[in-house]
């Protein structure tokens, strides 16, 4: 029988949030059409590194396995992307896997994206609809608006845009592009619009939209093709107008 | 409500970069360009600017304070970014990095330039005329220092103009942002030409 073909993975590992990262190499049996996650599953099945030593299985995060949840994001050969959508046949070998550097590492390839959820809270990226009685159907949305808003709704909070942003780092408190675009999404919704100013105020808070430096990496790397820089510019305009309304006074400052 | 000071500081920073600093830069290079038409033309134009009423007040409020504010916050902004052009070599990411680098170069250049000209004139050690600049720029090292400084300043202004259009939400669509890029490239070349041409005149008399 011909010798089994293998794929080499070089993985940056870290045993705990505070321990120092190290690299470990694995030779994984090749299968046709395998993706990075199936490679990681092979390692989990047989946690032996390339030197033949027994080791702990590599930890990673995943959920949907079809590029809609964002949980499996990691840096693959230098590019942050979803490991479930990264096909081994399309990658250069050896395949290097690292955790995203913008987020605190929990273990191995698992990072803590909590800052993204804090950012969504800061800009109130939801539609408050609590009531004790039936409010009836909401206002309708123009079809054209629905079309572009739908694009924004594809965000899966994966963190790739934050990873690529030079202004999201531990020296700054910038919330990053994703939440800015989400504020625009919910402000475009006919019911969400009633709380538009709350989201704009959130964007104007420290760490908000003012932290954007227009490097525009986000729009280049977003796996969902979300027009992040258009969203940022739109929210720039909206927050500036809101700031004027707040200062000079306006009946339409809601 | 949490603090919104940062937002205001950043917007003020962007705005001051254009009004008044960018306008001053353009005006300064246009006035200096009179040197190309001869020593007398330059002395007359520079003399007119220096003879404006309340010139010290104008300088303080239109030039020194805005630049000081822009510089201090600018240095902070430059040092809180994680430059990653190696990994993400996109055009705008390069512009982002260059904007911060040219800002720092411009700061060093302006500090030296103001010390060497305005401060010395103020102390009575020098006179504001053609020969002052001629004396500085015939030294080849200073000539190249000025070339780098002027081009950095103009780049910082032209690219800053592009950013301001985004930060104030004027250019939103990718198309409008692209056309703004071309317009800013044009601004860069036109104003750079004015500045460099003047420096050559002072240095080589041609
Ligand atoms: S905007 Fe795109 S890159 Fe950023 S978190 Fe959402 S899906 Fe990921
Ligand atoms: S597992 Fe959901 S995006 Fe990869």
Short mmCIF file of C-alpha atoms and ligand atoms in Angstrom, two decimals:
data_model
loop_
_atom_site.label_atom_id
_atom_site.label_comp_id
_atom_site.label_asym_id
_atom_site.label_seq_id
_atom_site.Cartn_x
_atom_site.Cartn_y
_atom_site.Cartn_z
CA UNK A 1 0.00 0.00 0.00
CA UNK A 2 1.24 3.46 -0.85
CA UNK A 3 2.42 5.53 2.04
CA UNK A 4 -0.30 7.65 3.64
CA UNK A 5 -0.07 11.32 2.58
CA UNK A 6 0.03 13.77 5.48
CA UNK A 7 -0.54 17.47 6.03
CA UNK A 8 1.70 19.43 8.36
CA UNK A 9 0.09 21.79 10.87
CA UNK A 10 2.19 24.25 12.86
CA UNK A 11 0.00 25.36 15.72
CA UNK A 12 0.60 28.13 18.23
CA UNK A 13 -0.55 26.72 21.53
CA UNK A 14 -1.11 28.16 24.97
CA UNK A 15 -2.09 26.09 27.96
CA UNK A 16 -3.86 28.77 29.98
CA UNK A 17 -4.70 32.49 29.67
CA UNK A 18 -1.47 33.49 31.43
CA UNK A 19 1.03 30.92 30.24
CA UNK A 20 3.51 31.55 27.45
CA UNK A 21 2.58 30.45 23.95
CA UNK A 22 4.63 27.80 22.16
CA UNK A 23 4.56 26.10 18.79
CA UNK A 24 3.78 22.47 18.19
CA UNK A 25 3.95 20.61 14.87
CA UNK A 26 1.56 17.87 13.85
CA UNK A 27 1.46 15.51 10.88
CA UNK A 28 -2.15 14.76 10.07
CA UNK A 29 -3.28 12.04 7.65
CA UNK A 30 -4.58 13.68 4.50
CA UNK A 31 -8.11 13.13 3.28
CA UNK A 32 -9.65 14.65 0.18
CA UNK A 33 -11.68 17.85 0.72
CA UNK A 34 -10.67 18.14 4.36
CA UNK A 35 -10.91 21.52 6.06
CA UNK A 36 -8.83 22.91 8.89
CA UNK A 37 -11.36 21.75 11.49
CA UNK A 38 -11.26 18.16 10.27
CA UNK A 39 -7.48 18.40 10.61
CA UNK A 40 -7.90 19.56 14.20
CA UNK A 41 -10.32 16.69 14.80
CA UNK A 42 -7.68 14.23 13.63
CA UNK A 43 -5.29 15.71 16.20
CA UNK A 44 -7.95 15.36 18.87
CA UNK A 45 -8.41 11.72 17.90
CA UNK A 46 -4.69 11.04 18.08
CA UNK A 47 -2.88 13.74 20.07
CA UNK A 48 0.67 12.86 19.07
CA UNK A 49 2.95 15.58 17.72
CA UNK A 50 5.36 15.32 14.80
CA UNK A 51 8.16 14.13 17.14
CA UNK A 52 5.97 11.20 18.13
CA UNK A 53 5.39 12.50 21.67
CA UNK A 54 2.02 12.23 23.34
CA UNK A 55 0.55 15.66 23.95
CA UNK A 56 -2.74 17.29 24.91
CA UNK A 57 -5.30 17.67 22.12
CA UNK A 58 -5.43 21.15 20.59
CA UNK A 59 -8.45 23.17 21.72
CA UNK A 60 -10.52 25.29 19.35
CA UNK A 61 -13.97 26.75 19.16
CA UNK A 62 -16.66 25.93 16.61
CA UNK A 63 -20.37 25.70 16.21
CA UNK A 64 -22.16 26.00 12.89
CA UNK A 65 -19.46 24.57 10.59
CA UNK A 66 -20.85 26.64 7.71
CA UNK A 67 -19.39 30.11 8.20
CA UNK A 68 -22.36 31.73 9.88
CA UNK A 69 -21.55 31.69 13.60
CA UNK A 70 -18.04 33.14 13.62
CA UNK A 71 -16.89 31.00 16.54
CA UNK A 72 -14.11 29.18 14.70
CA UNK A 73 -12.12 32.27 13.61
CA UNK A 74 -8.35 31.94 13.84
CA UNK A 75 -5.31 33.16 11.97
CA UNK A 76 -4.58 30.66 9.20
CA UNK A 77 -1.32 31.18 7.31
CA UNK A 78 -1.30 34.79 8.45
CA UNK A 79 -4.89 35.57 7.49
CA UNK A 80 -7.69 35.74 10.05
CA UNK A 81 -10.61 33.66 8.80
CA UNK A 82 -13.04 30.88 9.68
CA UNK A 83 -11.35 27.51 10.05
CA UNK A 84 -14.54 25.66 9.04
CA UNK A 85 -14.46 27.40 5.65
CA UNK A 86 -10.71 26.96 5.11
CA UNK A 87 -10.16 23.99 2.82
CA UNK A 88 -6.81 22.30 3.17
CA UNK A 89 -6.54 21.79 -0.61
CA UNK A 90 -6.63 25.57 -1.04
CA UNK A 91 -3.98 26.31 1.57
CA UNK A 92 -0.24 26.43 1.34
CA UNK A 93 1.49 23.84 3.50
CA UNK A 94 2.67 23.69 6.18
CA UNK A 95 -0.52 25.19 7.54
CA UNK A 96 0.11 27.63 10.37
CA UNK A 97 -2.65 28.13 12.90
CA UNK A 98 -2.54 30.89 15.50
CA UNK A 99 -5.21 32.36 17.77
CA UNK A 100 -6.36 35.86 16.81
CA UNK A 101 -4.00 38.30 18.50
CA UNK A 102 -6.52 41.04 19.30
CA UNK A 103 -8.37 38.93 21.81
CA UNK A 104 -7.23 37.31 25.05
CA UNK A 105 -6.43 33.63 24.56
CA UNK A 106 -8.42 31.19 26.67
CA UNK A 107 -6.54 28.13 25.53
CA UNK A 108 -4.72 27.19 22.29
CA UNK A 109 -6.87 28.55 19.47
CA UNK A 110 -9.81 29.61 21.62
CA UNK A 111 -10.06 33.34 22.22
CA UNK A 112 -12.42 35.38 24.34
CA UNK A 113 -14.44 37.74 22.11
CA UNK A 114 -16.29 39.31 25.00
CA UNK A 115 -15.12 42.81 24.03
CA UNK A 116 -17.25 42.50 20.89
CA UNK A 117 -20.35 41.81 22.96
CA UNK A 118 -19.51 44.70 25.26
CA UNK A 119 -19.24 46.86 22.14
CA UNK A 120 -22.71 45.73 21.00
CA UNK A 121 -24.01 46.70 24.44
CA UNK A 122 -22.33 50.10 24.20
CA UNK A 123 -24.18 50.88 20.96
CA UNK A 124 -27.41 49.13 22.03
CA UNK A 125 -27.41 46.89 18.98
CA UNK A 126 -30.89 45.47 19.49
CA UNK A 127 -34.51 46.57 19.22
CA UNK A 128 -36.29 47.02 22.55
CA UNK A 129 -39.76 45.55 22.13
CA UNK A 130 -40.91 44.71 25.63
CA UNK A 131 -44.53 45.47 26.38
CA UNK A 132 -47.40 43.98 28.36
CA UNK A 133 -49.88 44.24 25.51
CA UNK A 134 -49.92 43.43 21.81
CA UNK A 135 -48.33 46.33 19.97
CA UNK A 136 -49.63 45.20 16.59
CA UNK A 137 -47.48 44.87 13.49
CA UNK A 138 -44.49 47.16 13.25
CA UNK A 139 -44.01 49.79 10.54
CA UNK A 140 -42.98 48.48 7.14
CA UNK A 141 -39.55 48.92 5.68
CA UNK A 142 -38.85 50.16 2.15
CA UNK A 143 -37.60 47.27 0.03
CA UNK A 144 -34.50 49.12 -1.14
CA UNK A 145 -33.47 49.82 2.42
CA UNK A 146 -34.17 46.23 3.39
CA UNK A 147 -31.77 45.08 0.72
CA UNK A 148 -28.75 46.95 2.03
CA UNK A 149 -29.70 46.46 5.65
CA UNK A 150 -29.83 42.72 5.02
CA UNK A 151 -26.17 42.79 4.04
CA UNK A 152 -25.32 44.38 7.40
CA UNK A 153 -27.33 41.74 9.24
CA UNK A 154 -24.95 39.04 8.03
CA UNK A 155 -22.36 40.00 10.66
CA UNK A 156 -21.51 36.98 12.81
CA UNK A 157 -19.34 38.82 15.36
CA UNK A 158 -16.43 36.69 14.19
CA UNK A 159 -13.80 39.28 15.10
CA UNK A 160 -11.83 39.17 11.85
CA UNK A 161 -12.35 42.89 11.23
CA UNK A 162 -11.11 43.71 14.75
CA UNK A 163 -8.09 41.50 14.24
CA UNK A 164 -7.17 43.42 11.06
CA UNK A 165 -7.84 46.88 12.51
CA UNK A 166 -4.66 48.70 13.58
CA UNK A 167 -6.63 50.78 16.07
CA UNK A 168 -8.14 47.85 17.96
CA UNK A 169 -5.42 46.87 20.42
CA UNK A 170 -4.59 46.97 24.09
CA UNK A 171 -3.34 50.56 23.88
CA UNK A 172 -6.74 51.81 22.75
CA UNK A 173 -10.33 51.29 23.81
CA UNK A 174 -11.74 51.43 20.28
CA UNK A 175 -14.75 49.13 19.90
CA UNK A 176 -13.95 48.27 16.28
CA UNK A 177 -15.89 48.23 13.03
CA UNK A 178 -18.44 45.46 13.64
CA UNK A 179 -20.45 47.24 16.32
CA UNK A 180 -20.47 50.50 14.36
CA UNK A 181 -22.06 48.71 11.44
CA UNK A 182 -24.56 47.04 13.77
CA UNK A 183 -25.64 50.41 15.14
CA UNK A 184 -26.35 51.41 11.54
CA UNK A 185 -28.30 48.20 10.97
CA UNK A 186 -30.60 48.75 13.93
CA UNK A 187 -30.97 52.47 13.18
CA UNK A 188 -32.19 51.56 9.71
CA UNK A 189 -34.92 49.34 11.11
CA UNK A 190 -38.28 51.15 11.27
CA UNK A 191 -38.83 50.23 14.92
CA UNK A 192 -35.18 50.41 15.86
CA UNK A 193 -35.09 53.92 14.45
CA UNK A 194 -37.23 55.12 17.37
CA UNK A 195 -34.14 54.65 19.56
CA UNK A 196 -31.66 55.89 17.00
CA UNK A 197 -30.17 58.53 19.25
CA UNK A 198 -29.44 56.01 22.02
CA UNK A 199 -27.20 54.10 19.63
CA UNK A 200 -25.59 57.26 18.31
CA UNK A 201 -24.87 58.34 21.89
CA UNK A 202 -23.24 54.96 22.44
CA UNK A 203 -21.11 55.44 19.35
CA UNK A 204 -20.03 58.83 20.67
CA UNK A 205 -18.95 57.45 24.02
CA UNK A 206 -15.26 56.97 24.71
CA UNK A 207 -13.87 54.13 22.64
CA UNK A 208 -16.62 54.67 20.09
CA UNK A 209 -16.60 55.77 16.49
CA UNK A 210 -14.06 58.54 17.17
CA UNK A 211 -11.39 55.84 17.41
CA UNK A 212 -11.61 54.96 13.71
CA UNK A 213 -8.53 56.01 11.77
CA UNK A 214 -9.77 55.00 8.29
CA UNK A 215 -7.24 52.28 7.57
CA UNK A 216 -10.15 50.42 5.92
CA UNK A 217 -8.64 46.99 6.53
CA UNK A 218 -11.97 45.83 7.96
CA UNK A 219 -13.87 46.05 4.70
CA UNK A 220 -11.11 44.14 2.92
CA UNK A 221 -11.07 41.21 5.31
CA UNK A 222 -14.73 40.75 6.35
CA UNK A 223 -15.69 37.23 5.26
CA UNK A 224 -19.29 38.34 4.84
CA UNK A 225 -18.43 41.23 2.52
CA UNK A 226 -20.14 43.74 4.80
CA UNK A 227 -19.64 47.35 3.59
CA UNK A 228 -18.06 48.33 6.91
CA UNK A 229 -16.42 51.54 5.72
CA UNK A 230 -19.69 52.77 4.24
CA UNK A 231 -21.32 52.04 7.60
CA UNK A 232 -18.58 53.88 9.45
CA UNK A 233 -18.86 56.95 7.21
CA UNK A 234 -22.66 56.88 7.52
CA UNK A 235 -22.40 56.71 11.30
CA UNK A 236 -19.80 59.47 11.25
CA UNK A 237 -22.34 61.70 9.56
CA UNK A 238 -25.14 60.62 11.91
CA UNK A 239 -23.11 61.10 15.10
CA UNK A 240 -21.87 64.52 13.99
CA UNK A 241 -25.43 65.65 13.30
CA UNK A 242 -26.52 64.17 16.64
CA UNK A 243 -23.74 66.08 18.40
CA UNK A 244 -24.97 69.34 16.86
CA UNK A 245 -28.55 68.56 17.82
CA UNK A 246 -27.47 67.79 21.37
CA UNK A 247 -25.49 70.98 21.72
CA UNK A 248 -27.71 73.48 19.95
CA UNK A 249 -30.97 71.73 20.77
CA UNK A 250 -33.48 70.08 18.49
CA UNK A 251 -36.95 68.56 18.75
CA UNK A 252 -35.67 65.78 16.52
CA UNK A 253 -32.81 64.72 18.73
CA UNK A 254 -34.53 61.45 19.71
CA UNK B 1 -24.19 58.85 30.14
CA UNK B 2 -20.58 57.88 29.74
CA UNK B 3 -17.99 60.35 28.64
CA UNK B 4 -18.10 61.66 25.11
CA UNK B 5 -15.03 63.84 25.35
CA UNK B 6 -12.88 61.61 23.17
CA UNK B 7 -15.34 61.92 20.30
CA UNK B 8 -15.26 65.71 20.52
CA UNK B 9 -11.46 65.80 20.80
CA UNK B 10 -11.05 63.63 17.73
CA UNK B 11 -13.50 65.60 15.64
CA UNK B 12 -11.87 68.86 16.68
CA UNK B 13 -8.50 67.37 15.79
CA UNK B 14 -9.71 66.47 12.28
CA UNK B 15 -11.38 69.81 11.76
CA UNK B 16 -8.39 71.88 12.90
CA UNK B 17 -6.16 69.97 10.50
CA UNK B 18 -8.05 71.57 7.62
CA UNK B 19 -9.38 74.79 9.14
CA UNK B 20 -7.15 76.63 9.88
CA UNK B 21 -3.97 74.53 9.58
CA UNK B 22 -4.45 73.19 6.05
CA UNK B 23 -5.58 76.57 4.80
CA UNK B 24 -2.58 78.18 6.42
CA UNK B 25 -0.21 75.64 4.88
CA UNK B 26 -1.59 76.27 1.39
CA UNK B 27 -1.49 80.03 1.83
CA UNK B 28 2.06 79.87 3.24
CA UNK B 29 3.36 77.92 0.27
CA UNK B 30 1.56 80.16 -2.23
CA UNK B 31 2.99 83.29 -0.65
CA UNK B 32 6.48 81.77 -0.54
CA UNK B 33 6.19 80.84 -4.18
CA UNK B 34 6.52 84.57 -4.95
CA UNK B 35 10.24 83.92 -4.49
CA UNK B 36 10.22 82.32 -7.92
CA UNK B 37 9.31 85.71 -9.43
CA UNK B 38 12.30 87.35 -7.80
CA UNK B 39 13.68 88.53 -4.50
CA UNK B 40 11.60 91.68 -4.49
CA UNK B 41 8.33 89.88 -5.11
CA UNK B 42 9.02 87.59 -2.19
CA UNK B 43 10.01 90.38 0.16
CA UNK B 44 6.87 92.30 -0.75
CA UNK B 45 4.57 89.29 -0.27
CA UNK B 46 6.21 88.19 2.99
CA UNK B 47 6.27 91.79 4.19
CA UNK B 48 2.54 92.06 3.51
CA UNK B 49 1.79 88.96 5.60
CA UNK B 50 4.03 90.14 8.42
CA UNK B 51 2.38 93.55 8.28
CA UNK B 52 -1.16 92.26 8.83
CA UNK B 53 -2.86 93.95 11.78
CA UNK B 54 -2.78 91.99 15.08
CA UNK B 55 -0.30 89.66 13.45
CA UNK B 56 0.80 88.08 16.75
CA UNK B 57 -2.80 87.36 17.75
CA UNK B 58 -3.51 85.91 14.33
CA UNK B 59 -0.43 83.72 14.61
CA UNK B 60 -1.33 82.49 18.06
CA UNK B 61 -4.96 81.66 17.36
CA UNK B 62 -4.77 80.58 13.74
CA UNK B 63 -1.42 78.85 13.74
CA UNK B 64 0.29 78.07 17.04
CA UNK B 65 -2.57 76.89 19.24
CA UNK B 66 -4.31 74.76 16.57
CA UNK B 67 -1.00 73.18 15.55
CA UNK B 68 -0.04 72.54 19.16
CA UNK B 69 -3.37 70.82 19.83
CA UNK B 70 -3.22 68.88 16.57
CA UNK B 71 0.36 67.81 17.30
CA UNK B 72 -0.18 66.65 20.88
CA UNK B 73 -3.27 64.59 20.15
CA UNK B 74 -1.67 63.46 16.88
CA UNK B 75 1.38 62.01 18.59
CA UNK B 76 -0.90 60.17 20.98
CA UNK B 77 -2.91 58.78 18.05
CA UNK B 78 0.24 57.75 16.18
CA UNK B 79 1.56 55.80 19.17
CA UNK B 80 -1.67 54.02 20.03
CA UNK B 81 -1.92 52.26 16.65
CA UNK B 82 -0.55 48.80 15.90
CA UNK B 83 0.91 49.12 12.43
CA UNK B 84 0.20 46.03 10.36
CA UNK B 85 0.98 46.91 6.74
CA UNK B 86 3.14 43.81 6.54
CA UNK B 87 0.19 41.53 7.04
CA UNK B 88 -2.45 43.74 5.42
CA UNK B 89 -0.73 45.57 2.56
CA UNK B 90 -3.84 47.35 1.30
CA UNK B 91 -3.52 50.86 -0.15
CA UNK B 92 -5.56 52.52 2.59
CA UNK B 93 -3.65 50.73 5.32
CA UNK B 94 -0.44 52.14 3.87
CA UNK B 95 -2.01 55.58 3.76
CA UNK B 96 -3.03 55.09 7.40
CA UNK B 97 0.56 54.32 8.39
CA UNK B 98 2.06 57.06 6.20
CA UNK B 99 -0.39 59.59 7.60
CA UNK B 100 1.02 58.96 11.08
CA UNK B 101 4.64 58.79 9.98
CA UNK B 102 4.42 62.01 7.94
CA UNK B 103 2.67 63.64 10.87
CA UNK B 104 5.65 62.90 13.12
CA UNK B 105 8.14 64.08 10.46
CA UNK B 106 6.12 67.25 9.97
CA UNK B 107 6.13 67.92 13.70
CA UNK B 108 9.92 67.73 13.88
CA UNK B 109 10.24 69.83 10.74
CA UNK B 110 7.84 72.53 11.87
CA UNK B 111 9.47 72.80 15.29
CA UNK B 112 12.86 73.35 13.67
CA UNK B 113 11.51 75.63 10.95
CA UNK B 114 9.68 77.89 13.40
CA UNK B 115 12.73 78.04 15.67
CA UNK B 116 15.01 78.92 12.79
CA UNK B 117 12.79 81.56 11.19
CA UNK B 118 9.94 83.01 13.26
CA UNK B 119 11.65 82.74 16.64
CA UNK B 120 14.94 84.16 15.38
CA UNK B 121 13.09 87.02 13.71
CA UNK B 122 11.16 87.61 16.93
CA UNK B 123 14.39 87.69 18.93
CA UNK B 124 15.81 90.19 16.50
CA UNK B 125 18.54 87.80 15.32
CA UNK B 126 17.26 87.68 11.76
CA UNK B 127 15.19 89.66 9.29
CA UNK B 128 12.26 88.31 7.38
CA UNK B 129 13.54 88.46 3.84
CA UNK B 130 14.71 86.45 0.88
CA UNK B 131 18.29 86.21 2.10
CA UNK B 132 17.26 84.51 5.35
CA UNK B 133 15.83 81.57 3.43
CA UNK B 134 18.61 81.66 0.90
CA UNK B 135 21.14 81.41 3.72
CA UNK B 136 19.38 78.37 5.19
CA UNK B 137 18.70 76.52 1.98
CA UNK B 138 22.02 76.85 0.21
CA UNK B 139 23.27 74.34 2.75
CA UNK B 140 22.56 71.01 0.96
CA UNK B 141 21.68 69.20 4.18
CA UNK B 142 19.09 71.82 5.10
CA UNK B 143 17.81 71.81 1.53
CA UNK B 144 17.03 68.11 1.72
CA UNK B 145 15.66 68.46 5.25
CA UNK B 146 13.26 71.08 3.95
CA UNK B 147 12.32 68.99 0.91
CA UNK B 148 11.43 66.05 3.13
CA UNK B 149 9.63 68.28 5.63
CA UNK B 150 7.57 70.10 3.03
CA UNK B 151 6.58 66.95 1.16
CA UNK B 152 5.67 65.22 4.44
CA UNK B 153 3.55 68.19 5.50
CA UNK B 154 1.75 68.35 2.16
CA UNK B 155 1.15 64.61 2.13
CA UNK B 156 -0.22 64.77 5.66
CA UNK B 157 -2.55 67.57 4.60
CA UNK B 158 -3.73 65.98 1.34
CA UNK B 159 -4.33 62.56 2.85
CA UNK B 160 -5.83 64.18 5.95
CA UNK B 161 -8.30 65.93 3.68
CA UNK B 162 -9.44 62.54 2.44
CA UNK B 163 -9.88 61.31 6.02
CA UNK B 164 -11.79 64.40 7.05
CA UNK B 165 -14.27 63.80 4.24
CA UNK B 166 -14.92 60.37 5.74
CA UNK B 167 -14.84 61.43 9.39
CA UNK B 168 -17.42 64.09 8.71
CA UNK B 169 -19.54 61.60 6.80
CA UNK B 170 -19.38 63.50 3.51
CA UNK B 171 -17.97 60.69 1.37
CA UNK B 172 -19.79 57.48 2.27
CA UNK B 173 -19.93 55.31 -0.83
CA UNK B 174 -16.80 53.51 -2.01
CA UNK B 175 -17.16 55.39 -5.29
CA UNK B 176 -17.16 58.84 -3.72
CA UNK B 177 -14.25 57.83 -1.50
CA UNK B 178 -12.32 56.72 -4.56
CA UNK B 179 -12.91 59.96 -6.42
CA UNK B 180 -11.89 61.83 -3.27
CA UNK B 181 -8.65 59.81 -3.34
CA UNK B 182 -7.91 61.06 -6.86
CA UNK B 183 -8.77 64.63 -5.89
CA UNK B 184 -6.44 64.43 -2.88
CA UNK B 185 -3.63 63.03 -5.02
CA UNK B 186 -4.05 66.07 -7.24
CA UNK B 187 -3.97 68.38 -4.23
CA UNK B 188 -0.80 66.63 -3.08
CA UNK B 189 1.01 67.15 -6.39
CA UNK B 190 -0.09 70.75 -6.92
CA UNK B 191 0.85 71.95 -3.43
CA UNK B 192 4.03 69.86 -3.36
CA UNK B 193 5.05 71.50 -6.61
CA UNK B 194 4.57 74.96 -5.11
CA UNK B 195 6.67 74.07 -2.07
CA UNK B 196 9.48 72.25 -3.84
CA UNK B 197 9.71 74.82 -6.61
CA UNK B 198 10.18 77.55 -4.00
CA UNK B 199 12.88 75.59 -2.18
CA UNK B 200 14.80 75.11 -5.43
CA UNK B 201 14.59 78.83 -6.07
CA UNK B 202 16.04 79.67 -2.65
CA UNK B 203 18.73 77.02 -2.84
CA UNK B 204 19.91 77.34 -6.41
CA UNK B 205 18.47 80.63 -7.60
CA UNK B 206 16.77 78.92 -10.52
S1 LIG C 1 -18.23 42.77 10.30
FE1 LIG C 1 -17.48 40.98 9.13
S2 LIG C 1 -15.41 40.65 9.94
FE2 LIG C 1 -16.42 41.98 11.38
S3 LIG C 1 -17.26 40.64 12.93
FE3 LIG C 1 -18.91 40.95 11.42
S4 LIG C 1 -18.69 39.28 9.96
FE4 LIG C 1 -16.78 39.34 11.14
S1 LIG C 2 -17.98 27.06 12.98
FE1 LIG C 2 -19.39 28.69 12.64
S2 LIG C 2 -18.25 29.97 11.32
FE2 LIG C 2 -16.95 28.24 11.48
#
